Short mmCIF file of C-alpha atoms and ligand atoms in Angstrom, two decimals:
data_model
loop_
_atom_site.label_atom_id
_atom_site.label_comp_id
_atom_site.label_asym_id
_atom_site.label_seq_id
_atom_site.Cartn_x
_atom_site.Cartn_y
_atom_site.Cartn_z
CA UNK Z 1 138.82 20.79 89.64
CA UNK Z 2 137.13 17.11 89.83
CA UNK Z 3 138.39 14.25 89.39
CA UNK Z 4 138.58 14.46 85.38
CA UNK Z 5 141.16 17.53 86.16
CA UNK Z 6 139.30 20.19 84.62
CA UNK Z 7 138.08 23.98 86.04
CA UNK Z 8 134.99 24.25 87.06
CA UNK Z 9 133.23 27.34 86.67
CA UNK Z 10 129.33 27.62 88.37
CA UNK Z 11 126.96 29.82 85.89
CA UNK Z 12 123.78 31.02 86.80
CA UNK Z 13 121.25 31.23 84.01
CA UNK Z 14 122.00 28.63 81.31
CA UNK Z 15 118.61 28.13 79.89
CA UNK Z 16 118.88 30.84 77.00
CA UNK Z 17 121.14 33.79 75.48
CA UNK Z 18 124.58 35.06 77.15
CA UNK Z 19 124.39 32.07 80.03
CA UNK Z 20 124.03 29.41 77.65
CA UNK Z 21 126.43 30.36 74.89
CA UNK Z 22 129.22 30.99 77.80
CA UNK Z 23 128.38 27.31 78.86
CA UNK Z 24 129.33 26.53 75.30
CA UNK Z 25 132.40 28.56 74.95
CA UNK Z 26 133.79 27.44 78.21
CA UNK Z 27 132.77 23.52 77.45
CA UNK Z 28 134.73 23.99 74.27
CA UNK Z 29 137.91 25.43 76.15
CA UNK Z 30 138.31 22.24 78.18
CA UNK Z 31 135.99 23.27 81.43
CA UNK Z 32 133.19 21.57 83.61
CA UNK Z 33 130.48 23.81 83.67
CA UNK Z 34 127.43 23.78 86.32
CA UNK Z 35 124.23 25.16 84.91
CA UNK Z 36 122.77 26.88 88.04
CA UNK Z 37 118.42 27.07 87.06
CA UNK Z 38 115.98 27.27 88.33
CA UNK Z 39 114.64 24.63 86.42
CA UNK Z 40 116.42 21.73 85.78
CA UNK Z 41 114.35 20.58 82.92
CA UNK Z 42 114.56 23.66 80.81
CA UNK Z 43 118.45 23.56 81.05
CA UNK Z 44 119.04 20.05 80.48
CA UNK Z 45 116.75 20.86 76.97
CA UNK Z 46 119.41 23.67 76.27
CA UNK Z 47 122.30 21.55 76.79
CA UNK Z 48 120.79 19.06 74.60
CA UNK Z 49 120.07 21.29 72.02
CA UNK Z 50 123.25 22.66 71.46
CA UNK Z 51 125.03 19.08 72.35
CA UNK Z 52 126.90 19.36 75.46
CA UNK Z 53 128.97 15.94 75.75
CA UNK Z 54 127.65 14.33 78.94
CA UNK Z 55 130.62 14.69 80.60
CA UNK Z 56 131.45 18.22 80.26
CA UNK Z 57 128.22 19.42 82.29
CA UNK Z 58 126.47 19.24 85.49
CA UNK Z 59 122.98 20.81 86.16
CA UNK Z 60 121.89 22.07 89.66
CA UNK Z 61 118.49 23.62 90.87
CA UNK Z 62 118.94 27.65 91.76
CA UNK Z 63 116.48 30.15 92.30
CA UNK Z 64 117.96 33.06 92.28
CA UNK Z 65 115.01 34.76 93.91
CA UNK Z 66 114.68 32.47 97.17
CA UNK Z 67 117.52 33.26 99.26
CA UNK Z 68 116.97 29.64 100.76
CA UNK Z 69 117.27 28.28 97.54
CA UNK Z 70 120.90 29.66 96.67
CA UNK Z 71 122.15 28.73 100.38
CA UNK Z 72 120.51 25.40 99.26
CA UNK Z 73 122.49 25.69 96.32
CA UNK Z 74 125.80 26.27 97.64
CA UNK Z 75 125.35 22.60 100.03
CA UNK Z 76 124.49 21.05 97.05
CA UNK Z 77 127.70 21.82 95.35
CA UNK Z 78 129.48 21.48 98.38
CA UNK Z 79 128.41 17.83 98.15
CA UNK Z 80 129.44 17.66 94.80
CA UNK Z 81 133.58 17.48 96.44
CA UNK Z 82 134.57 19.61 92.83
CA UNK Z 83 136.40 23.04 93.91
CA UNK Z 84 135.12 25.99 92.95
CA UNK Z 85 137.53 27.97 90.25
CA UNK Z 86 135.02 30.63 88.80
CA UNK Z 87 131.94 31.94 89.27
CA UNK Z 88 129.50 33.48 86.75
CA UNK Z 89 126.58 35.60 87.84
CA UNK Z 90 124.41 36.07 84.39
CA UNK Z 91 120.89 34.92 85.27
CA UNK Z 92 118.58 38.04 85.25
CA UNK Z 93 115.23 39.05 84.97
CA UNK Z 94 113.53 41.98 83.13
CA UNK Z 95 109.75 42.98 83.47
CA UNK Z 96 109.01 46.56 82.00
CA UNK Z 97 105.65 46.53 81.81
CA UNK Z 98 104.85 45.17 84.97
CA UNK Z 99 102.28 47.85 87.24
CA UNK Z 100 102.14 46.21 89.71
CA UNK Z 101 105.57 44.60 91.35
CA UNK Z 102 105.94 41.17 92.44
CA UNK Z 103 107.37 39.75 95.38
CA UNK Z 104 110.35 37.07 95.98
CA UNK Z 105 109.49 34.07 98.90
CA UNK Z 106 111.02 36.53 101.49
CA UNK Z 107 108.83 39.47 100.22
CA UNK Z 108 111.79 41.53 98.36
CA UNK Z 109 110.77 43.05 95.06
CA UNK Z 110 111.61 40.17 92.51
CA UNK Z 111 113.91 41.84 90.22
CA UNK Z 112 115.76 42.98 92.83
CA UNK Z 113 115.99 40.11 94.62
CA UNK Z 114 116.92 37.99 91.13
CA UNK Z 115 119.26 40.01 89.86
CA UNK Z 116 121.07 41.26 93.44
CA UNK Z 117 120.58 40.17 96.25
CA UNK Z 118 120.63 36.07 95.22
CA UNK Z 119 123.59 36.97 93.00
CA UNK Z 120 125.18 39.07 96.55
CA UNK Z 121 124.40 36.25 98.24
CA UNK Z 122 125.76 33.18 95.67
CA UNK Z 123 129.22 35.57 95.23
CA UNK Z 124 129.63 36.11 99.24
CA UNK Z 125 129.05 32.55 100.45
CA UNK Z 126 130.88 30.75 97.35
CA UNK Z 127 133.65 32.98 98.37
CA UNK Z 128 134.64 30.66 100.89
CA UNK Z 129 134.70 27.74 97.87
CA UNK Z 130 136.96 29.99 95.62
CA UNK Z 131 139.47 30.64 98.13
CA UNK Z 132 140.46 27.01 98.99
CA UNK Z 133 140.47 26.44 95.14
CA UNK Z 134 144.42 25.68 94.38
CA UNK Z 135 143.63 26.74 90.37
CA UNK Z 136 146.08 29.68 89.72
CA UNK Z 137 143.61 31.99 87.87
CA UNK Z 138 140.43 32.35 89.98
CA UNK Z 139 137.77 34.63 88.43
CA UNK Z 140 134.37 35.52 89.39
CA UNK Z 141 132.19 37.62 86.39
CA UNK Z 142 129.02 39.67 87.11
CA UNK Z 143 127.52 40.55 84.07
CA UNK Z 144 126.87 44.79 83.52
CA UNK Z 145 124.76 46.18 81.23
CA UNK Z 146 125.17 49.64 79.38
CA UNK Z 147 121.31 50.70 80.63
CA UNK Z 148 123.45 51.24 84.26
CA UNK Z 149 125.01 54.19 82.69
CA UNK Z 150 123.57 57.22 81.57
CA UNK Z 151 127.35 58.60 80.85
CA UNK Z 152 126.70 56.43 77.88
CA UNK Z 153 124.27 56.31 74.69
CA UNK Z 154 122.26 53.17 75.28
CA UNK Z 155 122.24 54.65 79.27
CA UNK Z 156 120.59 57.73 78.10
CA UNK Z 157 116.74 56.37 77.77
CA UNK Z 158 114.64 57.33 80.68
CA UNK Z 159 113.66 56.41 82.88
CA UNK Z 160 117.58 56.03 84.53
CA UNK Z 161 119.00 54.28 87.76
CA UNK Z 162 118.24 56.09 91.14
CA UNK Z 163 119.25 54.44 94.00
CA UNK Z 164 119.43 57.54 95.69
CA UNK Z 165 120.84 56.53 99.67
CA UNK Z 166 119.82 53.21 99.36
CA UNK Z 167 116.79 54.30 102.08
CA UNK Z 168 114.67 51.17 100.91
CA UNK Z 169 117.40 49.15 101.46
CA UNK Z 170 118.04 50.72 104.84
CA UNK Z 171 114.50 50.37 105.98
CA UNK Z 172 114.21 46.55 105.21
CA UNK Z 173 113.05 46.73 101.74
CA UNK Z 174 109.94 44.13 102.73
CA UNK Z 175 106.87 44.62 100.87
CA UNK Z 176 105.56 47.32 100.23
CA UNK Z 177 108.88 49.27 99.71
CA UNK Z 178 109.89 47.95 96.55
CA UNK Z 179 112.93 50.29 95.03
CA UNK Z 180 116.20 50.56 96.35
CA UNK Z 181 115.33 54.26 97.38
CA UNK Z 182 112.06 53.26 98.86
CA UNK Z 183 110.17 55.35 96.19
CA UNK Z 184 107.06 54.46 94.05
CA UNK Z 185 107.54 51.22 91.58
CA UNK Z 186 109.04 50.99 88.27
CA UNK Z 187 110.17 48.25 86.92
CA UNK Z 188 112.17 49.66 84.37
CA UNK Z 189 114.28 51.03 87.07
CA UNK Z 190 114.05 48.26 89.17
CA UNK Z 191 115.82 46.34 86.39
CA UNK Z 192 118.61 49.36 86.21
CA UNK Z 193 119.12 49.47 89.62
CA UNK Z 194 119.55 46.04 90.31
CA UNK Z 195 122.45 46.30 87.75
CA UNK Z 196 124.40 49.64 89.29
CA UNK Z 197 124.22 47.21 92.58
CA UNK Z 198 126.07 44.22 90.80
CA UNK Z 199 128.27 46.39 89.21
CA UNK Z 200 128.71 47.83 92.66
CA UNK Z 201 129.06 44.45 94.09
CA UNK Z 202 131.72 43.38 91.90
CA UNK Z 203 133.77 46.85 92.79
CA UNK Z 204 133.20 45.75 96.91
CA UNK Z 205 134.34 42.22 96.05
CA UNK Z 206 137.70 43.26 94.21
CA UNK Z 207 138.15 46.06 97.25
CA UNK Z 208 137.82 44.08 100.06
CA UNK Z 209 139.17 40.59 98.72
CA UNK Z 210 141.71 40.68 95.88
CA UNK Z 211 144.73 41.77 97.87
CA UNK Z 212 143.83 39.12 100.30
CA UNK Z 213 142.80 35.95 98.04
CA UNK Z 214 144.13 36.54 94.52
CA UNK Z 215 141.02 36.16 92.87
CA UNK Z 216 139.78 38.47 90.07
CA UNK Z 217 136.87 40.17 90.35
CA UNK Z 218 135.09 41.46 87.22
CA UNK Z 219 131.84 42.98 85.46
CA UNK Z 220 131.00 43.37 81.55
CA UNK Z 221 128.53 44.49 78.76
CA UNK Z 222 128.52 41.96 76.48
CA UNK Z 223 126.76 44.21 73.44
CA UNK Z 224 123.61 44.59 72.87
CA UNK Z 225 122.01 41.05 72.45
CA UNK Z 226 119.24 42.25 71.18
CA UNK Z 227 116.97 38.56 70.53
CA UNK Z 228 117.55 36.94 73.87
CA UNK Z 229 114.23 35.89 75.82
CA UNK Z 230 115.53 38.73 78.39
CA UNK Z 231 112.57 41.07 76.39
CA UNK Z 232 109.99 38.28 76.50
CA UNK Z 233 107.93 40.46 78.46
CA UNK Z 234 108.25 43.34 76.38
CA UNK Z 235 105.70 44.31 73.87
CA UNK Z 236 105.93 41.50 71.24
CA UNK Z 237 106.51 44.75 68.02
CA UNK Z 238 109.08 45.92 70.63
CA UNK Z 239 110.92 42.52 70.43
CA UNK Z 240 110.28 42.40 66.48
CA UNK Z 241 111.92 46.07 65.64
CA UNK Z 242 114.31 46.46 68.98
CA UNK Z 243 116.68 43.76 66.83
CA UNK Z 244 116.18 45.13 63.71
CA UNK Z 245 117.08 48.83 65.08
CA UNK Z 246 119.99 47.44 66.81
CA UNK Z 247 121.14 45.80 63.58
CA UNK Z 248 120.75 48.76 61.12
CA UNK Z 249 120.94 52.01 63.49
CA UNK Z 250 122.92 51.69 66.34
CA UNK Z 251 124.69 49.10 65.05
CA UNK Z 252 125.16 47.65 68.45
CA UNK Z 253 123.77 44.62 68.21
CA UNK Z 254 125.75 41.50 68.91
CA UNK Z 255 124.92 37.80 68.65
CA UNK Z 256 124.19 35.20 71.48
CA UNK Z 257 127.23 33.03 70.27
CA UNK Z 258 129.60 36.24 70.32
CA UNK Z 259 128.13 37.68 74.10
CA UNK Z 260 128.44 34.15 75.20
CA UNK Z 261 132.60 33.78 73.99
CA UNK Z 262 132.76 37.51 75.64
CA UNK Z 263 131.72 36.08 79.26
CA UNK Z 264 133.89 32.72 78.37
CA UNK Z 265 137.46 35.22 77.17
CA UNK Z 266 136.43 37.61 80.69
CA UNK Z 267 136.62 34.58 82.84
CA UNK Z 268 139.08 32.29 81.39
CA UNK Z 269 141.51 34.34 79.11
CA UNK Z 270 144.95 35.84 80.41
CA UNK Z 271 144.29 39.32 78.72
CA UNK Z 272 141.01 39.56 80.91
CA UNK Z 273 142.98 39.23 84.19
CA UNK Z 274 142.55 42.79 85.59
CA UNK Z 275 140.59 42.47 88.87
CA UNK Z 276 138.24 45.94 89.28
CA UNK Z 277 137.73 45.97 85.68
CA UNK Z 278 134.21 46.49 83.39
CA UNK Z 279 135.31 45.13 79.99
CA UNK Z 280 133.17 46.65 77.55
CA UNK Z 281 133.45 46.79 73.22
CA UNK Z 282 131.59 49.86 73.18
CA UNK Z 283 128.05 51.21 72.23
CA UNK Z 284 128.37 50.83 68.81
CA UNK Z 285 130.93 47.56 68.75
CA UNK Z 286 134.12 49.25 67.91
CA UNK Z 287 135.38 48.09 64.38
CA UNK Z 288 138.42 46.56 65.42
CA UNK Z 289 136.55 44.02 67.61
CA UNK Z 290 138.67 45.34 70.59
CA UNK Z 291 137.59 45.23 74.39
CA UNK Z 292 138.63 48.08 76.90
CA UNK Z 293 138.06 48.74 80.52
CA UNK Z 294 135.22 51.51 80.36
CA UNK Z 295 134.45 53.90 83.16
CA UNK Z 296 131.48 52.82 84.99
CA UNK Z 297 128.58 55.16 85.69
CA UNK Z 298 128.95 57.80 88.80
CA UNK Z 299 126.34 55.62 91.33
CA UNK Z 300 128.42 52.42 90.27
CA UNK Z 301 131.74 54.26 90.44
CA UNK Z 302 130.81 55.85 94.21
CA UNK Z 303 133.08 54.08 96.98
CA UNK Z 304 130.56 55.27 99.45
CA UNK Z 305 127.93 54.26 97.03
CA UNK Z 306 129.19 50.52 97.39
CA UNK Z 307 130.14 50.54 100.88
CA UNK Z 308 126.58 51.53 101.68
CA UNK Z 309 124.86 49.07 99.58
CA UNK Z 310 127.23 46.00 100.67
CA UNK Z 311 126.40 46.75 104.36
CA UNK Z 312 122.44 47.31 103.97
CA UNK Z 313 122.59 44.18 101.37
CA UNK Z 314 124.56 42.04 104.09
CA UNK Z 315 121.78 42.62 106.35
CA UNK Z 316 119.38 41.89 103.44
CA UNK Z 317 120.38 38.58 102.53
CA UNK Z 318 120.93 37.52 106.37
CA UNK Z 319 124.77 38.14 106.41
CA UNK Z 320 124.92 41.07 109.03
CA UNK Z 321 125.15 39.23 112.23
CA UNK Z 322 128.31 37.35 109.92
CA UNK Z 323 129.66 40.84 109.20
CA UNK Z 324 129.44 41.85 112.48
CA UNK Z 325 131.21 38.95 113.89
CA UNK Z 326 134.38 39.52 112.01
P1 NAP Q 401 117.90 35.48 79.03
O1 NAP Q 401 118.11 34.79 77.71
O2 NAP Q 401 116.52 35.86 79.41
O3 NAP Q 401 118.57 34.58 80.15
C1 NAP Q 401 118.34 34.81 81.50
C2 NAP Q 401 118.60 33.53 82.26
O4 NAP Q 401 118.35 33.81 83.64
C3 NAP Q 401 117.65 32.40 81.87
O5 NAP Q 401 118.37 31.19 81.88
C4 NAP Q 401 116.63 32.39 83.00
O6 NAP Q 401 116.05 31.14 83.26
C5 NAP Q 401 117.54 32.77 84.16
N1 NAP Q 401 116.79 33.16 85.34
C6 NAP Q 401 115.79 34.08 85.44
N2 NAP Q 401 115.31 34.11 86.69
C7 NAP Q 401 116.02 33.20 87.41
C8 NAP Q 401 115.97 32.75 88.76
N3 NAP Q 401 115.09 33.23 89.63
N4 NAP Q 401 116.84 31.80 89.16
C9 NAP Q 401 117.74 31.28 88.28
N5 NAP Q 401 117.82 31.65 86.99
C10 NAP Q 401 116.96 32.59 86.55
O7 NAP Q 401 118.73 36.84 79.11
P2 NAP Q 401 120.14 37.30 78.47
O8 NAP Q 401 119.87 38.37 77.52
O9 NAP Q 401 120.94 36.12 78.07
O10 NAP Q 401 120.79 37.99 79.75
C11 NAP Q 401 121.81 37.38 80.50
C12 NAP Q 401 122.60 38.45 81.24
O11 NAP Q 401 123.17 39.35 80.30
C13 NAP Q 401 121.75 39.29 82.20
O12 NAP Q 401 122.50 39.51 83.38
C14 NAP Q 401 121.56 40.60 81.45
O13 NAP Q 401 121.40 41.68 82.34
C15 NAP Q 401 122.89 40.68 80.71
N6 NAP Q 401 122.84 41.53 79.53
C16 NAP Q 401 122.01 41.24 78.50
C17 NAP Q 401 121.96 42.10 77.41
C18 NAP Q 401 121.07 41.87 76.25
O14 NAP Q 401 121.02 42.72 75.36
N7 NAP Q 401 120.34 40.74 76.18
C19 NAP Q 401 122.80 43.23 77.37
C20 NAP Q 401 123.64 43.47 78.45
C21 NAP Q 401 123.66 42.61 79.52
P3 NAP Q 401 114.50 30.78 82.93
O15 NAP Q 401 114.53 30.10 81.61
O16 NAP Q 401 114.11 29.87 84.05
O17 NAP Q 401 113.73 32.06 82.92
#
């Protein structure tokens, strides 16, 4: 809470698609939203653009890439004297046809080190926020994605999630190892991967905290949302026809406005209280328009799996001699 008496909830990613439209749904239901991005121009344009009142907004520089930048992040907001009462980790990157990969400001591969480990960071430092938060329904969402899981249709398309031991991870994972494995580059995979190790993150987070603080911890697939900028470095025909095939084949697709009030209901609503939980509303969007906890794939679902990847990703991000200290 500030001092207007309203939540605040941090969201990473507000310049397009699912980030932006949960900023929206959660402005609407009464909370103060932080737009965590990178840049601070581009988000203030969304917010104008789909009229945020003044009040109900605050935007803060985060790249999720530079590990300095999201401790960076965190003293900003600590300086902002507003508690912290949920947490949204949405901001992603996707780069398929990359052949090369590129490298994050402490020489991780950049997808990975977007999507995880400034996410792993952000959740495991703005822990400490959350817990001295007095709201009564604490959440913090990771968003999944259904390309994690091969156990289900849209999973199925090669090439799928490996992250095998986590042996990249284990030997440092500095350029040039670039895949969680520490096998050749692909950046399809890289993408996957870097999605089994949120899921996996939020899993670690509800095992080793909710008992202890109360908070939820929770993952979802919002649909497929098929027209967000997240494909704007696909082929441009792919981004023409993958809507269009979502739409009238798989009939998965659903629209920014509805993924956004999906993240909003997972963090804010009482039916969405379940800590553990992946709230998903199926492949195909089930007719009813009902959500239900969904079985995540067998590398997300792997205690081990997690354990493994929270202690090689504490290390990672700089956290180990923290862990150790405990
Ligand atoms: P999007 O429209 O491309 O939005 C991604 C957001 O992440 C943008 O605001 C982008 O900001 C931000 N971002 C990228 N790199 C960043 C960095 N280094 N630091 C801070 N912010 C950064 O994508 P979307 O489709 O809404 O995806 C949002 C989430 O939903 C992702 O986690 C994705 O995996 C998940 N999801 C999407 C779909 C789908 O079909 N679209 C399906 C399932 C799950 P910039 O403007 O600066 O690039």
């Amino acid at each position: 809470m500030g001092n207007d008496q309203k939540p605040t909830v941090v969201i990473t990613g507000t310049t397009s698609g699912v980030g932006l439209y949960a900023a929206k749904s959660l402005i609407d239901r009464g909370w103060h939203v932080i737009l965590a991005n990178r840049s601070v121009g581009k988000a203030e344009t969304a917010a104008n653009e789909l009229g945020f009142p003044q009040e109900s907004y605050t935007i803060m520089q985060l790249d999720l890439a530079s590990l300095t930048s999201v401790r960076q992040f965190v003293a900003n907001f600590r300086a902002l004297g507003r508690s912290l009462d949920g947490l949204i980790c949405n901001a992603a990157i996707y780069m398929p046809l990359l052949k090369e990969p590129l490298f994050s400001p402490e020489n991780y591969e950049l997808t990975m080190a977007t999507n995880h480990l400034g996410h792993f960071l952000l959740c495991n430092l703005m822990l400490e926020d959350m817990k001295k938060s007095t709201y009564n329904d604490r959440r913090m969402v990771i968003l999944g994605t259904v390309t994690h899981n091969p156990d289900e249709l849209g999973g199925k398309i090669p090439p799928r999630p490996d992250v095998g031991n986590f042996d990249g991870f284990a030997a440092g994972f500095k350029a040039p190892i670039t895949m969680a494995k520490g096998d050749k580059f692909e950046p399809v995979r890289a993408y996957k991967e870097s999605k089994v190790c949120n899921v996996l993150t939020m899993r670690e987070l509800h095992r080793r905290y909710h008992t202890s603080t109360g908070i939820t911890f929770v993952s979802l697939y919002p649909g497929c949302v098929a027209d967000t900028p997240l494909f704007r470095n696909h082929y441009p025909l792919f981004q023409k026809l993958f809507p269009l095939f979502q739409k009238n084949i798989t009939g998965g697709y659903v629209s920014q406005e509805l993924a956004g009030d999906r993240v909003a209901m997972v963090l804010a609503d009482p039916e969405y209280k379940q800590s553990g939980a992946y709230w998903s509303w199926g492949n195909r969007q089930r007719k009813d328009g009902q959500s239900f906890v969904q079985r995540v794939s067998p590398q997300a679902r792997d205690d081990e799996n997690a354990r493994r990847m929270w202690d090689l990703t504490m290390n990672l991000v700089g956290l180990g001699a923290v862990a150790a200290a405990r």
